[in-house]
Each structure stands twice: as C-alpha cells, then as structure tokens.
Tab-separated table of C-alpha atoms and ligand atoms in Angstrom:
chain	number	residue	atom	x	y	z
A	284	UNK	CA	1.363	3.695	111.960
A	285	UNK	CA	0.206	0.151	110.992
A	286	UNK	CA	-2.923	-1.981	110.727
A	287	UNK	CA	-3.328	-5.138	109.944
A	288	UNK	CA	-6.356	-5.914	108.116
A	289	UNK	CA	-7.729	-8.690	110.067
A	290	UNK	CA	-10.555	-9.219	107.006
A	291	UNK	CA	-7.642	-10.204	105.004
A	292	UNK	CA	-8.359	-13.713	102.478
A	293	UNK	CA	-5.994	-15.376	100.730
A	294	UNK	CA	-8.487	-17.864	99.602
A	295	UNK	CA	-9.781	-18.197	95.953
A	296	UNK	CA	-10.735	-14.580	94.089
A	297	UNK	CA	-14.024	-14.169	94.803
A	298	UNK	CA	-16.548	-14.234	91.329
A	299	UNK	CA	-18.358	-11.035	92.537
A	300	UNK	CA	-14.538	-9.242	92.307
A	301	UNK	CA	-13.784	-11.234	89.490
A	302	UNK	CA	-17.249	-9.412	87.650
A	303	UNK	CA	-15.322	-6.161	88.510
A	304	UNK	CA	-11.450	-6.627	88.015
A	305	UNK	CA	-10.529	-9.788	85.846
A	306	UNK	CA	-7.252	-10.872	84.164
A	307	UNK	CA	-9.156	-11.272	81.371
A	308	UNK	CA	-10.020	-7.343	80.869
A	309	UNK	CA	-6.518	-6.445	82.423
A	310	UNK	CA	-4.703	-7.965	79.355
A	311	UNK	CA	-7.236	-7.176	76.775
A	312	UNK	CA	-6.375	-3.324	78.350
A	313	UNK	CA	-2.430	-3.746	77.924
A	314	UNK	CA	-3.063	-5.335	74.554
A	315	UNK	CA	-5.060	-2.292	73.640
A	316	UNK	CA	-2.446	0.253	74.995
A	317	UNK	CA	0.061	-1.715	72.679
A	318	UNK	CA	-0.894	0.522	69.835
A	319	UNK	CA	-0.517	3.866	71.517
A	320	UNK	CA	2.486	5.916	70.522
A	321	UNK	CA	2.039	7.704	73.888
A	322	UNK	CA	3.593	5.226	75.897
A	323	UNK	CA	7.360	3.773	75.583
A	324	UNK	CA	8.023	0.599	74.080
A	325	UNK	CA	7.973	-2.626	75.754
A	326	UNK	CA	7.562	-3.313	79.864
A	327	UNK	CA	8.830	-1.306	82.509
A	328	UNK	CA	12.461	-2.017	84.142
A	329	UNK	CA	12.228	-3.974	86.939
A	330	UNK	CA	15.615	-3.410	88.902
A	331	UNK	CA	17.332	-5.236	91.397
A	332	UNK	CA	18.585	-3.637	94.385
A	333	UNK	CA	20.588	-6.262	96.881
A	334	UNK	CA	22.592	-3.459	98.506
A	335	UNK	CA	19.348	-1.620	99.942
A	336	UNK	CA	17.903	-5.478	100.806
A	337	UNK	CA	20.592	-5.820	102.658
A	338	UNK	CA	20.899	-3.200	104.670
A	339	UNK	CA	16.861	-3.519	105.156
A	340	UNK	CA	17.683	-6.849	106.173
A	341	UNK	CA	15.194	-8.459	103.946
A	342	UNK	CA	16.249	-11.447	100.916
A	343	UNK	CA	16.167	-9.056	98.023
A	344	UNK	CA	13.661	-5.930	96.564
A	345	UNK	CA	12.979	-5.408	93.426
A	346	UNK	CA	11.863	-2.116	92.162
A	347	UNK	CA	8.983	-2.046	88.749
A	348	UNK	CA	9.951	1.576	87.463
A	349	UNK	CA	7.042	3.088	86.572
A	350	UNK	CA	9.036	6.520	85.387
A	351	UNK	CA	10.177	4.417	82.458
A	352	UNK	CA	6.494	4.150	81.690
A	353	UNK	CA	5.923	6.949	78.804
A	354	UNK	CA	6.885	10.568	78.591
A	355	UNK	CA	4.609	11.336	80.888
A	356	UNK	CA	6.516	9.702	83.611
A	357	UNK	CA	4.153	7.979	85.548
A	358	UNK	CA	2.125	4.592	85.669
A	359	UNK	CA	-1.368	7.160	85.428
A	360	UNK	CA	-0.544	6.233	81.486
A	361	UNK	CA	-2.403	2.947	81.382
A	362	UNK	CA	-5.727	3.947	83.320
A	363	UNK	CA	-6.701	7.087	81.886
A	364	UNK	CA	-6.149	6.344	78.204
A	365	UNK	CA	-8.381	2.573	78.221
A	366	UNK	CA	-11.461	4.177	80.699
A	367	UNK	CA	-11.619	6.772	77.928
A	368	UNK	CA	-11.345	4.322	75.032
A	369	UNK	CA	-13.692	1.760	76.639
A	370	UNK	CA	-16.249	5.034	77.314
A	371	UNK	CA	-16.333	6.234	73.891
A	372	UNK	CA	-16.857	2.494	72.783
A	373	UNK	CA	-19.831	2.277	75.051
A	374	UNK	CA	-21.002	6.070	73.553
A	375	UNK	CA	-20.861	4.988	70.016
A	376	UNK	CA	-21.490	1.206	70.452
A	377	UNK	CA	-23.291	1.254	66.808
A	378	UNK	CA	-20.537	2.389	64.932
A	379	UNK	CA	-18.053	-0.968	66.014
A	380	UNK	CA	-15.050	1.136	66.735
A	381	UNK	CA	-11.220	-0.721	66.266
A	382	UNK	CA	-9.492	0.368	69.516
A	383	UNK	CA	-5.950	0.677	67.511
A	384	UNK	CA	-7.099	3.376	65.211
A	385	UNK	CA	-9.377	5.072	67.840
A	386	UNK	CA	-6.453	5.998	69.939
A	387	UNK	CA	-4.546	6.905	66.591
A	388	UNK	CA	-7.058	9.666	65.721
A	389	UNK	CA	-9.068	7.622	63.373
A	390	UNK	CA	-12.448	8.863	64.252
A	391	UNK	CA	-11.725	13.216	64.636
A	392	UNK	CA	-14.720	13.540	63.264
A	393	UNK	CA	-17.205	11.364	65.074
A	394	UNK	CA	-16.097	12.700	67.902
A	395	UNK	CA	-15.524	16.313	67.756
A	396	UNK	CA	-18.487	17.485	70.139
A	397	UNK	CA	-17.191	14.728	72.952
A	398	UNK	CA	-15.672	16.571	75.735
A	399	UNK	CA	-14.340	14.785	78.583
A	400	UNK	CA	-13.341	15.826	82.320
A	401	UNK	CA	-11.653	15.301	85.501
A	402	UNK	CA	-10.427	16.582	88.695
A	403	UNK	CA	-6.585	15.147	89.573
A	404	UNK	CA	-3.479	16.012	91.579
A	405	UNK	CA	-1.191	16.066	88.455
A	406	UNK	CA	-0.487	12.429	86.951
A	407	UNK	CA	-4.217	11.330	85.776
A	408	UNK	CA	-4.798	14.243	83.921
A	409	UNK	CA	-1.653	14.308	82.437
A	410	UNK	CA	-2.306	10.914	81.290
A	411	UNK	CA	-6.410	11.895	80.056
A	412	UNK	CA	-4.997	14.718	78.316
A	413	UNK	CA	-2.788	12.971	76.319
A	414	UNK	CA	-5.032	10.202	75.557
A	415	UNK	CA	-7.730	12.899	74.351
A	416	UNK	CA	-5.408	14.505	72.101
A	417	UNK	CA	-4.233	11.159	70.564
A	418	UNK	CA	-7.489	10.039	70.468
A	419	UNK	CA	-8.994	13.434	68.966
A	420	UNK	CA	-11.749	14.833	71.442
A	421	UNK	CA	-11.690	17.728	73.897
A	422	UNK	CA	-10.185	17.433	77.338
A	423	UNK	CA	-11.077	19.872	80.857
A	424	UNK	CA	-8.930	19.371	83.681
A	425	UNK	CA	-9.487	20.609	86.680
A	426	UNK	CA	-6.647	21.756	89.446
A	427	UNK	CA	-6.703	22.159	93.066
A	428	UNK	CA	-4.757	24.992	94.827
A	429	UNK	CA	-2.144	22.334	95.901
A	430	UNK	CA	-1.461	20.913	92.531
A	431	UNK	CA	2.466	23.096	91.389
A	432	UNK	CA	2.854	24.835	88.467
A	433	UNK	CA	5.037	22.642	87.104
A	434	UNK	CA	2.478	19.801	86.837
A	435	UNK	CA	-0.271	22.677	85.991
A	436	UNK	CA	1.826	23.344	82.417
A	437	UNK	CA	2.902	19.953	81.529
A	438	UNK	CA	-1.006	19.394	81.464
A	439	UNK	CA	-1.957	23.048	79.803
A	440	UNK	CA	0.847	21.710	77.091
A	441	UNK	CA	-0.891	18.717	76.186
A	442	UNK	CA	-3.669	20.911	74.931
A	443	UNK	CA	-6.192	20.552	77.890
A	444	UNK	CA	-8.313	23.526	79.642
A	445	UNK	CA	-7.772	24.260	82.745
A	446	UNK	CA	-10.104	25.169	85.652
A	447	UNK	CA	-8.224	25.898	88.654
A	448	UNK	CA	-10.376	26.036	91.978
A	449	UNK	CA	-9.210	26.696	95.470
A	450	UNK	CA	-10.499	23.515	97.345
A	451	UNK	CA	-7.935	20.709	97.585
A	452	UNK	CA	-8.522	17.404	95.729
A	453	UNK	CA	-11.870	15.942	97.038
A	454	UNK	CA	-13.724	19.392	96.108
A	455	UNK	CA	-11.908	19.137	92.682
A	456	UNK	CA	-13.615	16.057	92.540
A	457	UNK	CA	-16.934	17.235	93.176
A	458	UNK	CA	-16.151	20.426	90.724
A	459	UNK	CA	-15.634	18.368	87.959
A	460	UNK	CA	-18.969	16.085	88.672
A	461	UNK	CA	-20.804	19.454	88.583
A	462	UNK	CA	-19.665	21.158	85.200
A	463	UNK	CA	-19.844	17.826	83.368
A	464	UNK	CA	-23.622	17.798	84.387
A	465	UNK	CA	-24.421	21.286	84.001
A	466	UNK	CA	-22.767	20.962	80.404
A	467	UNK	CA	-23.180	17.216	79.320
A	468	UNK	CA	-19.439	16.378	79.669
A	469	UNK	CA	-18.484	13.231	80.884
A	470	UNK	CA	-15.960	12.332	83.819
A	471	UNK	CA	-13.364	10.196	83.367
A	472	UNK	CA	-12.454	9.881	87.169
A	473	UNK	CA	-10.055	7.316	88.516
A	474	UNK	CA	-12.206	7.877	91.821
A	475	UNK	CA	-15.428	6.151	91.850
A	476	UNK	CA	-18.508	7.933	94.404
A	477	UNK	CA	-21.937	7.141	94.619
A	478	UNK	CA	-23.551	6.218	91.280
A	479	UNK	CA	-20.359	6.090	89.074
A	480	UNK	CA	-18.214	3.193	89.038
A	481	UNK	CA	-17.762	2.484	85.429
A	482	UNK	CA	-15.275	4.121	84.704
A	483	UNK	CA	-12.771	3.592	87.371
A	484	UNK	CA	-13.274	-0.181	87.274
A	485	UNK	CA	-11.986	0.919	83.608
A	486	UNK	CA	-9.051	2.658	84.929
A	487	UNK	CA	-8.520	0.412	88.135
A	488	UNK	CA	-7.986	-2.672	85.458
A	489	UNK	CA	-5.563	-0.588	83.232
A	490	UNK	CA	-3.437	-1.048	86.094
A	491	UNK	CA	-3.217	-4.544	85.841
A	492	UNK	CA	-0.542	-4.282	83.501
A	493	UNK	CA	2.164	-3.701	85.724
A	494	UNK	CA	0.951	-6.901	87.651
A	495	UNK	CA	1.980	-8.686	84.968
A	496	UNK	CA	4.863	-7.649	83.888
A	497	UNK	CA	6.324	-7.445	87.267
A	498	UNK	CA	5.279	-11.094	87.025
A	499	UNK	CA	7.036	-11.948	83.898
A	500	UNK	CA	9.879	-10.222	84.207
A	501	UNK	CA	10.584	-12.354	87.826
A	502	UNK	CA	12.931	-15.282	87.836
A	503	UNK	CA	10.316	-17.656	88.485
A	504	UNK	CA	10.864	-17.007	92.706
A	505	UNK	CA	7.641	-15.980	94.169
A	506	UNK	CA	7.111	-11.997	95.558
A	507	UNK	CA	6.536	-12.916	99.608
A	508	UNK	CA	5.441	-9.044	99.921
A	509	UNK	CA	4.234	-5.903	97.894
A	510	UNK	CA	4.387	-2.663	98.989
A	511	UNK	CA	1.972	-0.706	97.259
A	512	UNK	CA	1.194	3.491	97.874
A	513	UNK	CA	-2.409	4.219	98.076
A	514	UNK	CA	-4.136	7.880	97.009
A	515	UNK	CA	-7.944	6.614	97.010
A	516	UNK	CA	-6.643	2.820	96.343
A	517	UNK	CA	-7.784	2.440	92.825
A	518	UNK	CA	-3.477	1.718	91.557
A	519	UNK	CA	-3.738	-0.968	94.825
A	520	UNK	CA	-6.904	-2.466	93.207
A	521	UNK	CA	-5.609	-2.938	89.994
A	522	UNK	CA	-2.720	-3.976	90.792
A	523	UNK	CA	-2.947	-6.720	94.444
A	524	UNK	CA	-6.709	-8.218	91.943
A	525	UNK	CA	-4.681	-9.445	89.710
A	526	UNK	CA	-1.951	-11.247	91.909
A	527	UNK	CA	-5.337	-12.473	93.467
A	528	UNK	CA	-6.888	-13.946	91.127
A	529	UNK	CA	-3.309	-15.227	89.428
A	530	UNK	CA	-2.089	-17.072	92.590
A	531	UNK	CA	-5.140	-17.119	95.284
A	532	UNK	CA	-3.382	-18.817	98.705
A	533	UNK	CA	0.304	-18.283	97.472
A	534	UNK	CA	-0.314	-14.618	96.644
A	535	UNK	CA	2.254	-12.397	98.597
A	536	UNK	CA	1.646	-10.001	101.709
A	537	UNK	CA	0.035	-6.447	100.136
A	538	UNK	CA	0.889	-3.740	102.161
A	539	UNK	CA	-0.811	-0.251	101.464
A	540	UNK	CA	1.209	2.504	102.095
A	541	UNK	CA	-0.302	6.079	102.658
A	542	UNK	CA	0.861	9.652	104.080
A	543	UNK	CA	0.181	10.143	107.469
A	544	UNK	CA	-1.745	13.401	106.428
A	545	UNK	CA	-3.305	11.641	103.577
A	546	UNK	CA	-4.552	8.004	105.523
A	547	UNK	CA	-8.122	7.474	104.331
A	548	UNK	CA	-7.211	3.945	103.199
A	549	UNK	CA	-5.995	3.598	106.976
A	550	UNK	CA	-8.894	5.203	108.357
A	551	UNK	CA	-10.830	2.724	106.126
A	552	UNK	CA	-9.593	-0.387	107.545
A	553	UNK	CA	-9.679	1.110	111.400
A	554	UNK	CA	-13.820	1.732	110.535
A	555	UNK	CA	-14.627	-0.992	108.146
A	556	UNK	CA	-15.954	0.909	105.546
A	557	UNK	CA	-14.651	3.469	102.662
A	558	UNK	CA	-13.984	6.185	104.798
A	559	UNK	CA	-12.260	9.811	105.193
A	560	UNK	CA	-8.656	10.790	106.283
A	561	UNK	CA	-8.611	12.389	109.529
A	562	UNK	CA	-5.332	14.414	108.490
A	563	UNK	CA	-4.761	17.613	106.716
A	564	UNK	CA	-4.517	15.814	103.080
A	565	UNK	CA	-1.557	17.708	102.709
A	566	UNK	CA	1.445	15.647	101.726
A	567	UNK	CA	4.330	16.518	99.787
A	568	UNK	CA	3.068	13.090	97.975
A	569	UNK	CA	1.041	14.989	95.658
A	570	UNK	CA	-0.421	11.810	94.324
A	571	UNK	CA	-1.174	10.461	97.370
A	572	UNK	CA	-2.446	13.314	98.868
A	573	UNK	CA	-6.397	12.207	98.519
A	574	UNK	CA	-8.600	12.287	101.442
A	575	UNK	CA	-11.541	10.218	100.410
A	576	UNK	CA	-10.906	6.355	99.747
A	577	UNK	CA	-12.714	5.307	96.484
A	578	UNK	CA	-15.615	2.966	97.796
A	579	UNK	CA	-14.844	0.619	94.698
A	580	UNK	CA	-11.304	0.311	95.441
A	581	UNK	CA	-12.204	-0.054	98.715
A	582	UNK	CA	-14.495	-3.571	98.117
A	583	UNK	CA	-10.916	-5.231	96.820
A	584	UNK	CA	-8.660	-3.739	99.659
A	585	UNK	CA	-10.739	-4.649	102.471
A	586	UNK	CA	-10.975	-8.302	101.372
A	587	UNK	CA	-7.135	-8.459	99.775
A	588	UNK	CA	-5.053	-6.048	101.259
A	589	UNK	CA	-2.993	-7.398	104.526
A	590	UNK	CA	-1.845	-4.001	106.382
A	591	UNK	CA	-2.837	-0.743	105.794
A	592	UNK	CA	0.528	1.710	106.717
A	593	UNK	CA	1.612	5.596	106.759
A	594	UNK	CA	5.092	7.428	106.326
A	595	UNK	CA	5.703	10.351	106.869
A	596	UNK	CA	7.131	13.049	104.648
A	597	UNK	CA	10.270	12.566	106.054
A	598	UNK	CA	10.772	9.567	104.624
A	599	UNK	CA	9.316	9.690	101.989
A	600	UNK	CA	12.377	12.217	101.001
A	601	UNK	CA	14.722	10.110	102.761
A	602	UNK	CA	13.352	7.158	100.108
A	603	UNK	CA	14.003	9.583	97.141
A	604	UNK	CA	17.604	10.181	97.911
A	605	UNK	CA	18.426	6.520	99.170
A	606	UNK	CA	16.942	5.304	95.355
A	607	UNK	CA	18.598	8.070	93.299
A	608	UNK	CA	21.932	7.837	95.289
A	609	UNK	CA	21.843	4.212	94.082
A	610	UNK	CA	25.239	2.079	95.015
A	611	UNK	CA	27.569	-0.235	93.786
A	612	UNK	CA	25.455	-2.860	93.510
A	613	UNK	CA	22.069	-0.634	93.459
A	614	UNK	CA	21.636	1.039	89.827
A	615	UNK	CA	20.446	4.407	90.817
A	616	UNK	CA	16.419	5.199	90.227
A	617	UNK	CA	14.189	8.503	89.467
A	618	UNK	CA	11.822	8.604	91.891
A	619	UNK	CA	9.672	11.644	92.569
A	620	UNK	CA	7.400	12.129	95.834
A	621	UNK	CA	4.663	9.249	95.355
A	622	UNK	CA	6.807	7.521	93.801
A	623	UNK	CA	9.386	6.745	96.299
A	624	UNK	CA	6.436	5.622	99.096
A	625	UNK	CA	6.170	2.214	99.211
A	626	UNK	CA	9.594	2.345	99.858
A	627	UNK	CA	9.090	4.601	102.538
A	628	UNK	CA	6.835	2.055	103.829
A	629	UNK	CA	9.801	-0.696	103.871
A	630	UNK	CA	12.000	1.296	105.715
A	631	UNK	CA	9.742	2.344	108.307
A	632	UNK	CA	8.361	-1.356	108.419
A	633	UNK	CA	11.870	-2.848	108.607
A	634	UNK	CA	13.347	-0.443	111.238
A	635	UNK	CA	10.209	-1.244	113.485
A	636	UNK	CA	11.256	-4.410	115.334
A	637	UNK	CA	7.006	-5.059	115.976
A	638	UNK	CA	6.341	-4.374	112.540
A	639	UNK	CA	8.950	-6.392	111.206
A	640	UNK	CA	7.316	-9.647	112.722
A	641	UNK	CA	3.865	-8.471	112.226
A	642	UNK	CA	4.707	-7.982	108.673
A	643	UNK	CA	6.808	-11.360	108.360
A	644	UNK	CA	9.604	-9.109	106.872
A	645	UNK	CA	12.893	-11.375	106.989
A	646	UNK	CA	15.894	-12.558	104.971
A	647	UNK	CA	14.113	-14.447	103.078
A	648	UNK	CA	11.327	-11.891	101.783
A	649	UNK	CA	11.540	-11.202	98.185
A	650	UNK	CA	9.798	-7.726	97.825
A	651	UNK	CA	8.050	-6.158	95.176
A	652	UNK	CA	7.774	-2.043	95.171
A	653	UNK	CA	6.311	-0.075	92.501
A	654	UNK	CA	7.892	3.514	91.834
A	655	UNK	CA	5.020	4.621	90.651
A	656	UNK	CA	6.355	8.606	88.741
A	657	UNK	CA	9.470	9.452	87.982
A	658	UNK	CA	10.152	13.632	88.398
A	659	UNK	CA	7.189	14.616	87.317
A	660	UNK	CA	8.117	17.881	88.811
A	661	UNK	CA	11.083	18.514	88.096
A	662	UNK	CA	12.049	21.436	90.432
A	663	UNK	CA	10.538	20.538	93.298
A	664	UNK	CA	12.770	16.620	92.607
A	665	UNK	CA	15.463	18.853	92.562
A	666	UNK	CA	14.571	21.256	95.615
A	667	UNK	CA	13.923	18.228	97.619
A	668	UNK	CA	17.059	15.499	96.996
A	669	UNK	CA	19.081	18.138	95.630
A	670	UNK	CA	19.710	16.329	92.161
A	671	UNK	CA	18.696	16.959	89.142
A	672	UNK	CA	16.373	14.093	87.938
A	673	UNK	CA	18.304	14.044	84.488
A	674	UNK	CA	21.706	13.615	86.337
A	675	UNK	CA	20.172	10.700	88.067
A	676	UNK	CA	19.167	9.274	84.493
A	677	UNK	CA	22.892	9.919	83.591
A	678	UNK	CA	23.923	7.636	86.371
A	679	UNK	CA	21.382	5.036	85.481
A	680	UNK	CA	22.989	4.740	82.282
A	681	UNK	CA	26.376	4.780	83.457
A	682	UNK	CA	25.867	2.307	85.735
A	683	UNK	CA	24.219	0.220	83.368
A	684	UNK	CA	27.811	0.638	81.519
A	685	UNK	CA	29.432	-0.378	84.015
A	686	UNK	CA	27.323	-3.963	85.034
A	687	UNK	CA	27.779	-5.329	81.420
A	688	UNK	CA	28.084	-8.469	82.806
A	689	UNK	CA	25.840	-8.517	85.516
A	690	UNK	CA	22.132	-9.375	84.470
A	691	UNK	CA	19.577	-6.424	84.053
A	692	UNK	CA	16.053	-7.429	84.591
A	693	UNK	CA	14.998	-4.330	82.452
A	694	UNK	CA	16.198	-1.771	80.562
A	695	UNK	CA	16.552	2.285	80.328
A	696	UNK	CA	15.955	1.952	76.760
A	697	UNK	CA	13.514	4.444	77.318
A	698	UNK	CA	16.011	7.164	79.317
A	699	UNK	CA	15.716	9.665	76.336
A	700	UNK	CA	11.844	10.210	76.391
A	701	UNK	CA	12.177	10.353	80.386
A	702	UNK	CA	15.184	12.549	80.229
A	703	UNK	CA	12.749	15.393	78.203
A	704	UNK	CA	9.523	14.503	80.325
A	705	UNK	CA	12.162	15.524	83.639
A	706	UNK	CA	13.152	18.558	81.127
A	707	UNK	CA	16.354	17.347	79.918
B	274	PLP	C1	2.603	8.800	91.387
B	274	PLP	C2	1.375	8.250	92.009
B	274	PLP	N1	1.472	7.134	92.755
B	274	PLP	C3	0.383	6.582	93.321
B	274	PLP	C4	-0.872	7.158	93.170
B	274	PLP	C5	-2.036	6.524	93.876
B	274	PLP	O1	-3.010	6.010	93.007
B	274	PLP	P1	-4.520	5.839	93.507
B	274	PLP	O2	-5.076	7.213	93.734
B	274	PLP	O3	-5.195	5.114	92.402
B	274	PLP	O4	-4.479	5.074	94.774
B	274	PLP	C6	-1.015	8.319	92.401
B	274	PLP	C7	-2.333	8.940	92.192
B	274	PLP	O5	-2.466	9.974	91.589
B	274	PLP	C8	0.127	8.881	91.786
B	274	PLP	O6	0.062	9.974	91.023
C-alpha cells in the first residue's frame, strides 16, 4: 500500500522543528559518540549496488550499512547512548560533567544509585545497556512476549535486568513508564507519549549521524529518493530533519516504509494525526513491529515525509536474500529483518507501474537506503535466507578482494567485531 503525504514541504526547515531536531545538536551528538569504545571506528560503509539498480530500473542505490555500526549490529547505537548521556548531564547539571569520560566510566561513583529503563523490541536496549555499562549506572530492560531469545541474551549479557511481560511492544512501553514511577527510575524511551519528549528528541537527533555521513561519503551527486523503515518514526525523524534542514527545496523524496501488520506511520498520514496501526503488530520485522507512532516523530513526518508505504513479510525476506546473495557487481550485505525494509519498499515501489510514477522512480534516481541491523539474530537470519550471516561477511570480504580496483565507498574494516556480534 502507498500514500502520498499530500502535507508534504520542501520549503525552508521550519524554526519550531529546528528548536527540536537541529544540525547543530546532531553533530555535537556524533562528536560525543566519537569517544565511545562501544561503537566501531570511523563511518559506516556506504556500498554501491548498480546490478540491483539495474534490474530495479532506477540510476543507481546506494546502501549506508548500519550492521557495520558497532558490535551491537545495529544503528540503535547512536540514540540510546547520547539521550542517556545528555539525561544524566541534565540530572547532575552542578557537577559540569565532560561527556568523553562520562561514557568512559569516569563518574561510577556519582552515579551508582541512577537506574535507568526501557521497554524495546531488541536493538534499543541492546544499545541502553551497553551505554549504561560503559557509562557505569544500572540498566532494566523490559521484553515483550514477541521479542526471541536470541535478542533476550545478547541484552541479559550486557549486564541488564530483565522484566519480561506478555503484552507486545506498546504495553512494554507502558510497563516500563509504570515501574520507573513506582521506583524513581527514569525512562530512556526512543518513543515519546504524552508528557515526555525529552528524551527521544535526544535519541531522534543521535540519528542524525548517519545523515551525514551518508552525505559525505556521496560523490557530490544529489540522493533524488530515501527509503527509510519506520517502527514509531523516531530513526525517520532523525534522519529525513537533517537532509531538511541541510538542503530545504533540493532535499530528495523520503519514503517511509512500514510492515503491513505494523502501519501506524501509514495509518498516521491516512488520519492526520499520530495514530495507531490497524494490523496485528506482528511482523517478522521485529524492529518495526510498533503499533503506536511516536507523536514527536510524527510533527517531522507529517510536514517532511513524501509517501508513507508497507511490505509485506514476504519481501521483506525476499530483500534479505537479494542483498546477501550480492552479485558480480553487487558486494554482498548482512541484512537482518528491519534491516532489509526499505529495500523491500523499492522493490515493491519499482515493480508497481502506478507507484513508480507516483514516486518519480526512474533511471535517473539516485537512491539512498539505510540497512538499518545487521543479524542481530542470528538463527532466525539463518532460518529465514538460509545463510549464515558470518558466511555472508566472508563473501563481503572476498568480494572486496576481488574489486581491488574498483572504488569502495566504505569499508568492512569493521567485519571482525560484526562477525562475533552475528556469533562468529
Ligand atoms: C533495525 C531497526 N530498524 C528500524 C527501526 C525503526 O526505528 P524507529 O522505531 O525509531 O522508527 C528499528 C527500531 O527498533 C530497528 O530496530
């Protein structure tokens, strides 16, 4: 399905967004992460893949691999870790804290009665436990029933609790808002609801980062369209505010991509207001899988975002094994579940003959997707494109071998940490 956002602007960035989500904050954020030892070094590979543009018939697509991003595998790395630096900051404004040595466990002992919480579908409490731990305060997580074991332990192992409830992800929301109250925790939530915003505007503009590296890292030739995967829209946010405010009129196309089960970003734009999916919220896009759009993501997207999309599962698979099958021309990418969706979006868009106009999709589009986790779960990345993700990685690097000549736009450097976060 696809909607056009009729309230789309491509005018200037509006100062009443730019109060929220600023360049400005988005590069202080990646300047800030620069010191962390939990993430690898350097920007995300942004890969080229002409065979797939071609047979999509669009110009070219490039691909910012956001499995390369740290161990943990997924892009969740740069929100979590500055909403909980910028919160503690805030807490203990007095004592004029460095943000380098904070996340480097400077201040243990200031901080050893903080406890901080959240509710998540695997990849942003991954990424708050591990900034907790570096950072040296105590972490809760808690789990729906649909969230896999896998994901479960890789967060238990990072030396978070875990409260497991039997709701799906909006209770585990509302779970997590009600034992930080009843025990003076506080949320770090990359969903904002009534009353809370702070923090994920904090998260929202960690997410900048890949903005602008996908920026840097192009040849100079202007993105005509990004395809973006929406859970409650806060990685769209971050991500289509800072092309915004970068480029205002010549910003490309956004396209927000969602499961059909999952389509409360859709639902949003149909209504005209942050609203609920109407589906079953259960996606095998665990990330995605979010029925309640986040009403502060929801005040960029309505304004910025062009179409509003959902894939199905189906092809959402099909996207996983078309990127790690890769090609002679097409260096092969990890892509787990969420990950692969905005390509899902792009093949659905481009095999549509009414979506490919309404979307101005062409030979001459230069696309931008975001793989937004590499195998986060391992098995089930198996199970599902019957590969193992660390094979995959093997043929990255081989094919890297093998294109000496050709130009890369990035780099696996960092293929050893993601071969042991896909259990390699
Ligand atoms: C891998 C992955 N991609 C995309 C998203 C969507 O991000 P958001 O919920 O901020 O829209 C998530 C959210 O958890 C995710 O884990």
């Amino acid at each position: 399905m696809l909607q056009i956002n009729a309230n789309a602007r491509r005018n200037d960035y509006d100062d009443s967004l730019r109060q929220i989500l600023n360049i400005h904050a988005a590069d202080e954020s990646r300047a800030w992460l620069s010191a962390w030892d939990g993430l690898n070094a350097g920007p995300t590979p942004l890969w080229d893949l002409p065979d797939l543009a071609s047979r999509l018939g669009v110009g070219s697509i490039r691909v910012k691999d956001e499995g390369h991003r740290s161990p943990l595998g997924s892009f969740k790395a740069l929100g979590a870790p500055i909403a909980l630096m910028r919160l503690i900051k805030r807490l203990f404004q007095g004592h004029d804290l460095d943000a380098a040595k904070l996340i480097d466990r400077h201040y243990t002992t200031l901080l050893r009665n903080l406890t901080v919480i959240s509710a998540t579908d695997g990849n942003h409490g991954r990424a708050l436990a591990a900034a907790a731990r570096s950072i040296g305060c105590r972490c809760v997580i808690v789990l729906h029933k649909h969230v896999n074991d896998e994901r479960r332990l890789a967060i238990a192992a990072l030396g978070a609790e875990i409260v497991q409830i039997e709701g799906n992800y909006d209770e585990s929301v509302k779970e997590a808002a009600r034992l930080a109250k009843k025990n003076a925790w506080h949320v770090v939530s990359d969903t904002s609801y009534d009353g809370y915003e702070t923090i994920p505007r904090d998260v929202m503009q960690g997410y900048g980062t890949i903005a602008a590296e996908a920026i840097e890292q192009n040849d100079g030739r202007p993105y005509t369209h990004v395809f973006i995967q929406g859970g409650v829209g806060g990685l769209a946010a971050g991500v289509i505010s800072y092309f915004a405010e970068r480029d205002g009129e010549q910003r490309p196309r956004f396209i927000i991509v969602e499961p059909d089960q999952a389509e409360c970003l859709y639902q949003s734009a149909l209504r005209g207001h942050a609203a609920h999916a109407t589906g079953s919220v259960d996606s095998v896009m665990a990330g995605l899988a979010c029925g309640e759009t986040s009403p502060l993501a929801w005040r960029f997207l309505s304004v910025l975002a062009d179409a509003f999309m959902t894939v199905s599962d189906k092809t959402a698979i099909e996207a996983m094994r078309i990127l790690a099958a890769g090609s002679t021309r097409d260096i092969p990418v990890v892509a787990g579940e969420s990950g692969a969706a905005g390509l899902a979006g792009l093949i659905q868009a481009t095999g549509d003959a009414k979506e490919r106009v309404a979307l101005a999709l062409d030979e001459h589009s230069h696309v931008l997707l975001l793989n937004t986790e590499g195998a986060t779960a391992p098995a089930l990345y198996r199970q599902l494109t019957s590969l193992r993700a660390e094979d995959v990685l093997h043929a990255q690097l081989q094919w890297q071998g093998a294109q000496a000549t050709t130009v890369i736009l990035g780099s696996a450097a960092s293929n050893a940490a993601v071969l042991s976060a896909a259990g390699g």
